[in-house]
PDB file of C-alpha atoms in Angstrom:
ATOM      1  CA  LEU M  54      15.007 -21.567   9.027  1.00 76.00           C
ATOM      2  CA  PRO M  55      11.845 -18.817   8.131  1.00 79.00           C
ATOM      3  CA  LEU M  56      12.281 -15.806  11.169  1.00 87.00           C
ATOM      4  CA  SER M  57       8.578 -14.343  11.681  1.00 88.00           C
ATOM      5  CA  LEU M  58       8.272 -10.613  12.996  1.00 89.00           C
ATOM      6  CA  PRO M  59       6.098 -11.643  16.470  1.00 93.00           C
ATOM      7  CA  ARG M  60       2.419 -11.491  16.397  1.00 93.00           C
ATOM      8  CA  GLU M  61       2.135  -9.166  18.861  1.00 96.00           C
ATOM      9  CA  ILE M  62       2.947  -6.361  15.647  1.00 94.00           C
ATOM     10  CA  GLY M  63      -1.033  -7.212  14.742  1.00 93.00           C
ATOM     11  CA  ARG M  64      -2.167  -4.960  18.059  1.00 96.00           C
ATOM     12  CA  LEU M  65      -0.492  -1.526  16.606  1.00 96.00           C
ATOM     13  CA  HIS M  66      -3.901  -0.629  15.014  1.00 96.00           C
ATOM     14  CA  SER M  67      -2.592   2.979  14.267  1.00 97.00           C
ATOM     15  CA  LEU M  68       0.591   1.663  12.416  1.00 96.00           C
ATOM     16  CA  GLU M  69       0.744   3.390   8.878  1.00 94.00           C
ATOM     17  CA  ASP M  70       4.020   2.586   7.599  1.00 94.00           C
ATOM     18  CA  LEU M  71       6.718  -0.402   8.254  1.00 92.00           C
ATOM     19  CA  ARG M  72      10.001  -0.494   7.435  1.00 90.00           C
ATOM     20  CA  VAL M  73      11.329  -3.957   7.457  1.00 87.00           C
ATOM     21  CA  MET M  74      14.555  -3.799   6.537  1.00 85.00           C
ATOM     22  CA  GLY M  75      18.612  -4.367   8.051  1.00 84.00           C
ATOM     23  CA  ASN M  76      17.443  -7.026   9.953  1.00 84.00           C
ATOM     24  CA  PRO M  77      17.029 -11.227   9.732  1.00 86.00           C
ATOM     25  CA  PHE M  78      13.097 -11.434   9.112  1.00 86.00           C
ATOM     26  CA  THR M  79      12.005 -13.328   6.299  1.00 84.00           C
ATOM     27  CA  GLU M  80       8.135 -13.839   7.358  1.00 85.00           C
ATOM     28  CA  LEU M  81       5.604 -11.389   8.293  1.00 85.00           C
ATOM     29  CA  PRO M  82       2.713 -13.173  10.298  1.00 86.00           C
ATOM     30  CA  ASP M  83      -0.758 -12.912   9.361  1.00 84.00           C
ATOM     31  CA  GLU M  84      -1.608  -9.926  11.862  1.00 89.00           C
ATOM     32  CA  VAL M  85      -0.185  -7.689   9.544  1.00 88.00           C
ATOM     33  CA  TRP M  86      -2.531  -7.782   6.623  1.00 84.00           C
ATOM     34  CA  SER M  87      -4.858  -7.187   8.576  1.00 86.00           C
ATOM     35  CA  LEU M  88      -3.740  -3.625  10.267  1.00 89.00           C
ATOM     36  CA  PRO M  89      -6.420  -1.321   9.446  1.00 89.00           C
ATOM     37  CA  ARG M  90      -4.166   1.739   8.577  1.00 91.00           C
ATOM     38  CA  LEU M  91      -1.241   0.440   7.688  1.00 90.00           C
ATOM     39  CA  ALA M  92      -0.685   1.800   3.614  1.00 90.00           C
ATOM     40  CA  TRP M  93       2.742   1.074   3.479  1.00 89.00           C
ATOM     41  CA  LEU M  94       5.226  -2.102   3.797  1.00 87.00           C
ATOM     42  CA  HIS M  95       8.828  -1.807   2.775  1.00 86.00           C
ATOM     43  CA  LEU M  96      10.989  -4.837   2.755  1.00 82.00           C
ATOM     44  CA  ASP M  97      14.441  -5.919   2.076  1.00 78.00           C
ATOM     45  CA  GLY M  98      15.576  -6.973  -0.884  1.00 70.00           C
ATOM     46  CA  GLU M  99      14.677 -10.764  -1.929  1.00 65.00           C
ATOM     47  CA  GLN M 100      14.848 -12.065   1.943  1.00 67.00           C
ATOM     48  CA  TRP M 101      11.541 -12.252   1.759  1.00 67.00           C
ATOM     49  CA  HIS M 102       9.479 -15.859   1.334  1.00 59.00           C
ATOM     50  CA  HIS M 103       5.867 -14.752   1.346  1.00 62.00           C
ATOM     51  CA  VAL M 104       3.750 -11.966   0.621  1.00 64.00           C
ATOM     52  CA  PRO M 105       0.192 -13.265   0.064  1.00 61.00           C
ATOM     53  CA  GLU M 106      -1.067 -13.063  -3.728  1.00 63.00           C
ATOM     54  CA  ALA M 107      -4.185 -11.749  -1.967  1.00 56.00           C
ATOM     55  CA  MET M 108      -2.572  -8.698  -0.204  1.00 61.00           C
ATOM     56  CA  ARG M 109       0.001  -8.049  -3.651  1.00 59.00           C
ATOM     57  CA  LYS M 110      -3.771  -7.616  -5.504  1.00 61.00           C
ATOM     58  CA  ARG M 111      -4.801  -5.435  -2.871  1.00 62.00           C
ATOM     59  CA  GLY M 112      -3.366  -2.787  -3.047  1.00 62.00           C
ATOM     60  CA  LYS M 113      -3.295  -1.509   0.122  1.00 67.00           C
ATOM     61  CA  PRO M 114      -1.123  -1.577   2.279  1.00 72.00           C
ATOM     62  CA  VAL M 115       1.321  -0.540  -0.651  1.00 72.00           C
ATOM     63  CA  ILE M 116       4.010  -3.364  -0.904  1.00 71.00           C
ATOM     64  CA  GLN M 117       7.882  -1.896  -1.665  1.00 71.00           C
ATOM     65  CA  VAL M 118      10.436  -4.237  -1.779  1.00 71.00           C
ATOM     66  CA  ILE M 119      13.758  -2.439  -1.623  1.00 69.00           C
TER      67      ILE M 119
END
């Protein structure tokens, strides 16, 4: 069953670097993609089910899967 970060993360308008590693999350809420200052997104391995293609092409945030 997919487990997502809380939607309230969208309230963190100053967030620039998001590291989602070492936890059970497998999906990101849509609110992550509208964070205005988010420049880096670090994800842990193959547990991620969905990163929208539009976000991969946008170039920001820079997505790093470790």
